[in-house]
PDB file of C-alpha atoms in Angstrom:
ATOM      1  CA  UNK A 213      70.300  87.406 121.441  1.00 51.00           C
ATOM      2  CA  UNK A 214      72.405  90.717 121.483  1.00 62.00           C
ATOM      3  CA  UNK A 215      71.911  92.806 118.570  1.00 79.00           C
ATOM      4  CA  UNK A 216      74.534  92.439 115.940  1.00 82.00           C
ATOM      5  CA  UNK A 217      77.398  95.212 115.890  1.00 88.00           C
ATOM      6  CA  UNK A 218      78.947  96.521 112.880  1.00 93.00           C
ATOM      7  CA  UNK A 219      82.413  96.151 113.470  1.00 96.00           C
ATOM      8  CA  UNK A 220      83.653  95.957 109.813  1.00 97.00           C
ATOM      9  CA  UNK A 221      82.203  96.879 106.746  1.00 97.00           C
ATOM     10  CA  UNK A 222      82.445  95.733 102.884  1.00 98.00           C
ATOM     11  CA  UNK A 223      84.632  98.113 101.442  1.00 97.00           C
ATOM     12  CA  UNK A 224      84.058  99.466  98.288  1.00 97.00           C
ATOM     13  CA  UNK A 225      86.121  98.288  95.148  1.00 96.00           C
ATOM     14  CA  UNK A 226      88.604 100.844  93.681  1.00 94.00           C
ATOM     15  CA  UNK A 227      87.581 100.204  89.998  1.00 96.00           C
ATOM     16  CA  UNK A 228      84.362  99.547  88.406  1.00 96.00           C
ATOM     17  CA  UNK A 229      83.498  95.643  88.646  1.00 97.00           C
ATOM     18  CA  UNK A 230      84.015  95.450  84.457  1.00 97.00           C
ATOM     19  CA  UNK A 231      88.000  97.282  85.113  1.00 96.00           C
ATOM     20  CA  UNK A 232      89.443  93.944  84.761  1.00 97.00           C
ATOM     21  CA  UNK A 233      88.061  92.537  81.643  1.00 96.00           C
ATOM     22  CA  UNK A 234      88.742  90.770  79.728  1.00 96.00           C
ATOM     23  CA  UNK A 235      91.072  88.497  82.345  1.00 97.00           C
ATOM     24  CA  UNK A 236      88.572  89.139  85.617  1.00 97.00           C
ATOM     25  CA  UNK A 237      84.820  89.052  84.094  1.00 97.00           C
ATOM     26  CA  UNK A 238      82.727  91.895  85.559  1.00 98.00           C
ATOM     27  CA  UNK A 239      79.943  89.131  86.444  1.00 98.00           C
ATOM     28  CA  UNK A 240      82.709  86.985  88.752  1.00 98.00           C
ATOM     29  CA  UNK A 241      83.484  90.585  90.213  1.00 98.00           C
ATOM     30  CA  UNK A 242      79.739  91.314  91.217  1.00 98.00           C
ATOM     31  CA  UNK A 243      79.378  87.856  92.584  1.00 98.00           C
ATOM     32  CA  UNK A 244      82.932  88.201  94.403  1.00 98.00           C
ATOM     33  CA  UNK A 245      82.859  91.190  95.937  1.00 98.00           C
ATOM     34  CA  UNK A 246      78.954  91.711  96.708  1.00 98.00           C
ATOM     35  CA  UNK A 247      78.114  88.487  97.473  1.00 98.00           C
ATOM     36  CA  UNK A 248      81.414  86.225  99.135  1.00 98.00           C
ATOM     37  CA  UNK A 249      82.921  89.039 100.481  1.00 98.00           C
ATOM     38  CA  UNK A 250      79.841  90.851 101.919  1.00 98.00           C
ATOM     39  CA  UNK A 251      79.455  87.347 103.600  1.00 98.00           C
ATOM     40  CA  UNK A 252      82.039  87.217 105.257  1.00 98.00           C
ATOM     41  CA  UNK A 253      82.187  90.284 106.595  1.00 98.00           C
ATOM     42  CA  UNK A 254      78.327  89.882 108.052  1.00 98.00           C
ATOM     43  CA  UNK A 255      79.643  86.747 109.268  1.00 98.00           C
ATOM     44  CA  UNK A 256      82.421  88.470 111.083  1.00 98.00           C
ATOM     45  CA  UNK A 257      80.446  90.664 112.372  1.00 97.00           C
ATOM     46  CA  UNK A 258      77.780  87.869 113.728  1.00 97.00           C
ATOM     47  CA  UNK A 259      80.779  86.102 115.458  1.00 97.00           C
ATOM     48  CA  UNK A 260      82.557  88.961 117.197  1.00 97.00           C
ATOM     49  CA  UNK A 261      79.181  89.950 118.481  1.00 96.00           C
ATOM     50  CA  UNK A 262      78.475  86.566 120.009  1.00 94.00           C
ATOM     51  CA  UNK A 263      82.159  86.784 121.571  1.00 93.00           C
ATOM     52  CA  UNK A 264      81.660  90.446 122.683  1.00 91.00           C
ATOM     53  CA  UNK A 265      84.421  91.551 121.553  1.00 92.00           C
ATOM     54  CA  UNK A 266      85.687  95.232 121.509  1.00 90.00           C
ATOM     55  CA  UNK A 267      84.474  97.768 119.392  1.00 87.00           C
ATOM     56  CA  UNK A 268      87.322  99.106 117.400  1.00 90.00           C
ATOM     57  CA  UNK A 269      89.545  96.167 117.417  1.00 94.00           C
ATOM     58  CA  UNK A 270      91.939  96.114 114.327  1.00 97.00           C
ATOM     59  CA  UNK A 271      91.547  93.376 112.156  1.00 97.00           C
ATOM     60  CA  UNK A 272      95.236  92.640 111.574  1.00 97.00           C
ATOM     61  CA  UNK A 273      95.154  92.623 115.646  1.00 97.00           C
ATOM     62  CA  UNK A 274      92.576  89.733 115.423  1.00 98.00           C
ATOM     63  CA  UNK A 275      94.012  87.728 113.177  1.00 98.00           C
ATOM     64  CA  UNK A 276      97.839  88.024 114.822  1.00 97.00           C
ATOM     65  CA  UNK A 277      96.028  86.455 117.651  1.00 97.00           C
ATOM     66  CA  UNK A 278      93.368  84.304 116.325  1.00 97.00           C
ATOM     67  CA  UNK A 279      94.539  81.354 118.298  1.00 96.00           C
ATOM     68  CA  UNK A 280      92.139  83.574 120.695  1.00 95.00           C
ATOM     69  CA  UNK A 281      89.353  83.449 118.585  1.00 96.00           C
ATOM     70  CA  UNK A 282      86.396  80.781 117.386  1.00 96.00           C
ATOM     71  CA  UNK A 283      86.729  79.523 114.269  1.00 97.00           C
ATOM     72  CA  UNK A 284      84.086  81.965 112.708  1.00 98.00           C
ATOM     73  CA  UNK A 285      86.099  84.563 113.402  1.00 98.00           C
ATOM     74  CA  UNK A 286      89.070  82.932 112.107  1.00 98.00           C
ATOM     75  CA  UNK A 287      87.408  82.142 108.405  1.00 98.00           C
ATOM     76  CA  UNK A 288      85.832  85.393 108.747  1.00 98.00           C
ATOM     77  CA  UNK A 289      88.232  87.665 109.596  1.00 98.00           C
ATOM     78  CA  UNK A 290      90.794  86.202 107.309  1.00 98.00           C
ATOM     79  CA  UNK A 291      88.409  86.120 104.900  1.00 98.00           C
ATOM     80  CA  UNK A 292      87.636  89.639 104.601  1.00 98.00           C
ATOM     81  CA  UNK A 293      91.120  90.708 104.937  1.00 98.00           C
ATOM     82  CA  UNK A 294      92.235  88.343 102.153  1.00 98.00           C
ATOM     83  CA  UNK A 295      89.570  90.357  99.791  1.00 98.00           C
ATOM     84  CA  UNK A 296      90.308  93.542 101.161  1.00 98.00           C
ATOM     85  CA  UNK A 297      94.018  93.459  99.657  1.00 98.00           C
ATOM     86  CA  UNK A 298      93.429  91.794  96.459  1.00 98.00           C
ATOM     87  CA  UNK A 299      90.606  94.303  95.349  1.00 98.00           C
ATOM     88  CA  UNK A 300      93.548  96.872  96.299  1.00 97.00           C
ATOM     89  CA  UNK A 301      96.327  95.012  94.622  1.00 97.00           C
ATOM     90  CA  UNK A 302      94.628  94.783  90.940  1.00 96.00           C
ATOM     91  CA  UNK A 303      93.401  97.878  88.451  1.00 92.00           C
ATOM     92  CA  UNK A 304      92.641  98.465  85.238  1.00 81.00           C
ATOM     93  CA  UNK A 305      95.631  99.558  82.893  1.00 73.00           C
ATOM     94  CA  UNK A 306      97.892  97.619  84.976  1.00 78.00           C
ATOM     95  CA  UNK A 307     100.370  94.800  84.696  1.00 77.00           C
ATOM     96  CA  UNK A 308     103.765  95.399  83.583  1.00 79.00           C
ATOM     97  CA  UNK A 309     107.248  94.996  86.011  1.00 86.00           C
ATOM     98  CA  UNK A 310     107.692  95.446  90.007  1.00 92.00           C
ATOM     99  CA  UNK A 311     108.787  99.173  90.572  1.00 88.00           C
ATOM    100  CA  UNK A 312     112.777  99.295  90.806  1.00 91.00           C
ATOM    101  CA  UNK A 313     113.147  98.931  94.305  1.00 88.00           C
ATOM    102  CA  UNK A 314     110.868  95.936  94.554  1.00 94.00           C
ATOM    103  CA  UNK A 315     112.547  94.322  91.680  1.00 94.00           C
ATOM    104  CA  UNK A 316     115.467  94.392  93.681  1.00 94.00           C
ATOM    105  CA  UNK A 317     114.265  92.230  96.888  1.00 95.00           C
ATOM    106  CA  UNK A 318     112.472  89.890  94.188  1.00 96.00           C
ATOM    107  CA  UNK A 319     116.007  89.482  92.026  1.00 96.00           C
ATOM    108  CA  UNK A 320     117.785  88.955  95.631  1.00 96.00           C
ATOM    109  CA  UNK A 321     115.057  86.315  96.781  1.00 97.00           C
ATOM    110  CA  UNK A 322     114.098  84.527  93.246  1.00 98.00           C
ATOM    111  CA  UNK A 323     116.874  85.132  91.134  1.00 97.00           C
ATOM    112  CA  UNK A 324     114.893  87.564  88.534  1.00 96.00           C
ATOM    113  CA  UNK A 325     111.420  88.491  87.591  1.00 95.00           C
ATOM    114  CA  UNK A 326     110.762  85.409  86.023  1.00 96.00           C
ATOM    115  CA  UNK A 327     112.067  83.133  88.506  1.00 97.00           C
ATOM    116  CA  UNK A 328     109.954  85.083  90.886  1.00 97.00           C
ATOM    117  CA  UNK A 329     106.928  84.319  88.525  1.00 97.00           C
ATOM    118  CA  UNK A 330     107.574  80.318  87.781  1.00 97.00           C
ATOM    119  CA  UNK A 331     107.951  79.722  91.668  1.00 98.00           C
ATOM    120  CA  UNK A 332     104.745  82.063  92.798  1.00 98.00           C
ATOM    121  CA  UNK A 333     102.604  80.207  89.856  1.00 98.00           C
ATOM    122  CA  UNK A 334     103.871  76.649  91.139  1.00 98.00           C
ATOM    123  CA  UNK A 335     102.993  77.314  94.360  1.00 98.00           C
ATOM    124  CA  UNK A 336      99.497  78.591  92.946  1.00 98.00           C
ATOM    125  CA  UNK A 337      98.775  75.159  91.113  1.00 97.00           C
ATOM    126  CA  UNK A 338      99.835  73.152  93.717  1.00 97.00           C
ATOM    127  CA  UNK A 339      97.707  74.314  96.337  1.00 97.00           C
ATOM    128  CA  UNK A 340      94.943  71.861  96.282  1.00 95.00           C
ATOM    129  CA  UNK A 341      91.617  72.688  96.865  1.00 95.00           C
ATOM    130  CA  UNK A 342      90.580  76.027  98.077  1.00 97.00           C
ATOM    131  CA  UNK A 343      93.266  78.569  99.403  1.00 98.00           C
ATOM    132  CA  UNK A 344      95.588  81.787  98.348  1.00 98.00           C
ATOM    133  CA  UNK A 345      98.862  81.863  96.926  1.00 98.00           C
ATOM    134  CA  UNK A 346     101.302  84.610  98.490  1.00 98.00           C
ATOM    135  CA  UNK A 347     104.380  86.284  98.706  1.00 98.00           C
ATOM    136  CA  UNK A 348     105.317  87.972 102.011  1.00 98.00           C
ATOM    137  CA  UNK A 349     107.895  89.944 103.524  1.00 97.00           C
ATOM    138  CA  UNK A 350     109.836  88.209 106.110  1.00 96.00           C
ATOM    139  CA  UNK A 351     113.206  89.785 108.854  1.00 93.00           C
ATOM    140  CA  UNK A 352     115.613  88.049 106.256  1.00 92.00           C
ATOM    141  CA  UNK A 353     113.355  89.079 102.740  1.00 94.00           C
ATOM    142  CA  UNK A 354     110.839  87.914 100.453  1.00 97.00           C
ATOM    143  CA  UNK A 355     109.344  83.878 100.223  1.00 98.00           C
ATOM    144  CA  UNK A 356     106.603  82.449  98.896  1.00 98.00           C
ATOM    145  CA  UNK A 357     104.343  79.686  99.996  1.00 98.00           C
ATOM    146  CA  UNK A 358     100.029  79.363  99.960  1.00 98.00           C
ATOM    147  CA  UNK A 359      97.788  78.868 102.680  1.00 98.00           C
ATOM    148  CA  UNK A 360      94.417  76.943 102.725  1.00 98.00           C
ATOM    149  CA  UNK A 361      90.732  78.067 103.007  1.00 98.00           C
ATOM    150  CA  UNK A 362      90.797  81.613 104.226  1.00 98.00           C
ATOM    151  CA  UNK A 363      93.649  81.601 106.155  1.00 98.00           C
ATOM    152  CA  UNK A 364      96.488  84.376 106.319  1.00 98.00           C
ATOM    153  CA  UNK A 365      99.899  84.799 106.467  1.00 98.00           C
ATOM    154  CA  UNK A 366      99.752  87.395 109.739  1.00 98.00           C
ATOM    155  CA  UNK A 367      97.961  84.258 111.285  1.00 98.00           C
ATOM    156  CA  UNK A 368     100.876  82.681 113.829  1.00 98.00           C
ATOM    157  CA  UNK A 369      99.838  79.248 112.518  1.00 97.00           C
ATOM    158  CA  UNK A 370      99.930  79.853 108.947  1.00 98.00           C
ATOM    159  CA  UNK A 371     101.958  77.696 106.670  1.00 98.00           C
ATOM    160  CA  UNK A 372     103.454  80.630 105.391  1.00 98.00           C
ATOM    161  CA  UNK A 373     103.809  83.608 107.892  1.00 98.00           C
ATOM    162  CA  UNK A 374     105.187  86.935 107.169  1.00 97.00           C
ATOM    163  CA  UNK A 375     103.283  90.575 106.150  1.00 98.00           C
ATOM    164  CA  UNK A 376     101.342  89.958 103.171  1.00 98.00           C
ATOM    165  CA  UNK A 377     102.495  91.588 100.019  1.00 97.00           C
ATOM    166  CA  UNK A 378     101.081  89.965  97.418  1.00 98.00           C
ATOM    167  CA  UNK A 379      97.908  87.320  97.329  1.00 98.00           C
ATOM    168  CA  UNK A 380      96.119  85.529  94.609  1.00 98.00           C
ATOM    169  CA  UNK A 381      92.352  84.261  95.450  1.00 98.00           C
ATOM    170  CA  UNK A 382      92.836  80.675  94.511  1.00 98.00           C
ATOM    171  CA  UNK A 383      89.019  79.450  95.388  1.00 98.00           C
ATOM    172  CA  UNK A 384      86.719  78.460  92.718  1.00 97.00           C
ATOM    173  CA  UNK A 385      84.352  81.231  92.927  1.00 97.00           C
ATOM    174  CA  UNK A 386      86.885  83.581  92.116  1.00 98.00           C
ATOM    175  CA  UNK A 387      87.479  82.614  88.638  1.00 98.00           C
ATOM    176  CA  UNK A 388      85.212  79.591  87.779  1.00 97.00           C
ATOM    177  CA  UNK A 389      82.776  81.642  85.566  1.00 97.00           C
ATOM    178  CA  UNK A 390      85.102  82.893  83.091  1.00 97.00           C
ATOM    179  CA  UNK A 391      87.872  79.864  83.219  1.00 98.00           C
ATOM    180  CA  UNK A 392      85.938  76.550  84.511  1.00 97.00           C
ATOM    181  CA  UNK A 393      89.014  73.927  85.434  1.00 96.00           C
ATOM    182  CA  UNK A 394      91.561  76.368  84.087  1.00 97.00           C
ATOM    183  CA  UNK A 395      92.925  77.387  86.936  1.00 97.00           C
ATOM    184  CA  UNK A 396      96.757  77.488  85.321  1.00 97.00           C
ATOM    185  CA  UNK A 397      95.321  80.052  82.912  1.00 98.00           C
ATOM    186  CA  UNK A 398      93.391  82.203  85.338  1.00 98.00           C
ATOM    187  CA  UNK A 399      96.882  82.492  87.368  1.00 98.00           C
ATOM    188  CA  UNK A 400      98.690  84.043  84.628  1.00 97.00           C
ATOM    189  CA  UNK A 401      96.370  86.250  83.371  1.00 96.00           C
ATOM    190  CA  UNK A 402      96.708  87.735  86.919  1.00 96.00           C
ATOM    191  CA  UNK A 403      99.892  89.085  85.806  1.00 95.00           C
ATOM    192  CA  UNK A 404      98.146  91.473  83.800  1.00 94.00           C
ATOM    193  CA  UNK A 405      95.865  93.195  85.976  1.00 95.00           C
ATOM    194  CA  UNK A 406      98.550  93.618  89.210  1.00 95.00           C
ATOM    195  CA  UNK A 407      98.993  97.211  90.509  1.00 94.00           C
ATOM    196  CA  UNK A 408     102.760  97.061  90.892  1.00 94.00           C
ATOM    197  CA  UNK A 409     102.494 100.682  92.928  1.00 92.00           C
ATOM    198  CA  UNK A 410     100.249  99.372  95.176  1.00 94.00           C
ATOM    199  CA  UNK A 411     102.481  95.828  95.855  1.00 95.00           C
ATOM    200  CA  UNK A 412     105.453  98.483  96.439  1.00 94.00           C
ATOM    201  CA  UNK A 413     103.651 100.488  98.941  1.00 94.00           C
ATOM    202  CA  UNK A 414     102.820  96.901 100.851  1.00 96.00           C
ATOM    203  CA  UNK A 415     106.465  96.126 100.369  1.00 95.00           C
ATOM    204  CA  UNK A 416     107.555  99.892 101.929  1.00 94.00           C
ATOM    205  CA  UNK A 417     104.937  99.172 104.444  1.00 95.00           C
ATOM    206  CA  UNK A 418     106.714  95.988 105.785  1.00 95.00           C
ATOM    207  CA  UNK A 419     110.175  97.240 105.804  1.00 93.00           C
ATOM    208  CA  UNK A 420     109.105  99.800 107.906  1.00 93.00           C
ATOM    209  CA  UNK A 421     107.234  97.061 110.199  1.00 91.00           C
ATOM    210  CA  UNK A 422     110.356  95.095 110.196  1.00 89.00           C
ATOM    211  CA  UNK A 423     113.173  98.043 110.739  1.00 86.00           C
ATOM    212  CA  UNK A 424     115.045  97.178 107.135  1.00 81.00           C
ATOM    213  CA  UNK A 425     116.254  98.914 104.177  1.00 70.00           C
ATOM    214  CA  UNK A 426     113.980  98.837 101.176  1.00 63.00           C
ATOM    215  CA  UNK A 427     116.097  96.740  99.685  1.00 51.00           C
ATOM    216  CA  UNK A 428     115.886  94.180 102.069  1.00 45.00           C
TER     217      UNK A 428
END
């Protein structure tokens, strides 16, 4: 058996792992981020060994082609990139509104801030089983939708495709410790601890990708 190659590593949180209390418990963030999401990066790199793959291969270049790929690598590699922007999109003293010119796509595509927040939540609750909630940045603007398992919106296949812009860890292990079956609850405490800047530089990010205006 070829010896494993590193081609990803666990990156390290922004924060402390108690920055989120008292709405993400520093024990859930431990578990989360040393344990799941250490996982699946090992398990990433265990899969893209056994394919060979190239060293320095881009994760969003794997998983824009991951009909190429087993499906290790796909539950892997979506996996760790599903982690590695929602420990980026959350801090401590956070919360509050979308920057202005964010709030300006989200007013044209869901009417206002709120309307933005009822439709994102509903798709949240109705996602059965395990999965993420997102909101993504599409040629013609924002839309939200959910995805199951580990599975991304830069995947062609997704059932919601677009850049990611915004993702909510829906999967029991991400939450169960603090809120047991109250999934509703853990959803819109997530409100508090979003790092708007960070959302908007995603959002710029896209635009850019996409060759529009920032305000869509």
């Amino acid at each position: 058996m070829a010896e494993m190659k590193e081609y990803f590593t666990l990156p390290d949180l922004p924060y402390s792992y108690n920055a989120l209390e008292p709405y993400i418990d520093e024990q859930t963030m431990k578990i989360h981020h040393g344990r799941h999401h250490k996982a699946y990066v090992d398990n990433l790199n265990k899969a893209l060994t056994e394919k060979n793959a190239d060293h320095g291969i881009e994760l969003e270049d794997i998983l824009k082609d991951i009909k190429s790929y087993s499906p290790a690598v796909r539950n892997n590699a979506g996996g760790h990139y599903n982690h590695t922007m929602f420990w980026s999109i959350m801090g401590s003293s956070c919360g509050g509104d979308p920057t202005p010119e964010l709030m300006i796509a989200m007013d044209k595509a869901f009417g206002s801030l709120e309307g933005f927040k009822t439709q994102f939540e509903d798709a949240a609750i109705r996602r059965f089983g395990s999965g993420w909630a997102w909101m993504v940045m599409k040629e013609n603007g924002l839309e939200i939708g959910s995805t199951p398992n580990q599975d991304c919106p830069l995947m062609p296949d997704a059932e919601i495709t677009g850049y990611p812009i915004l993702g909510i860890d829906l999967w029991e292990h991400a939450y169960y410790l603090k809120y047991q079956n109250r999934r509703a609850e853990y959803i819109s405490n997530m409100w508090n601890v979003l790092d708007w800047e960070q959302i908007d530089a995603r959002y710029n990010k896209a635009c850019s990708m996409l060759g529009i205006s920032q305000n869509g």
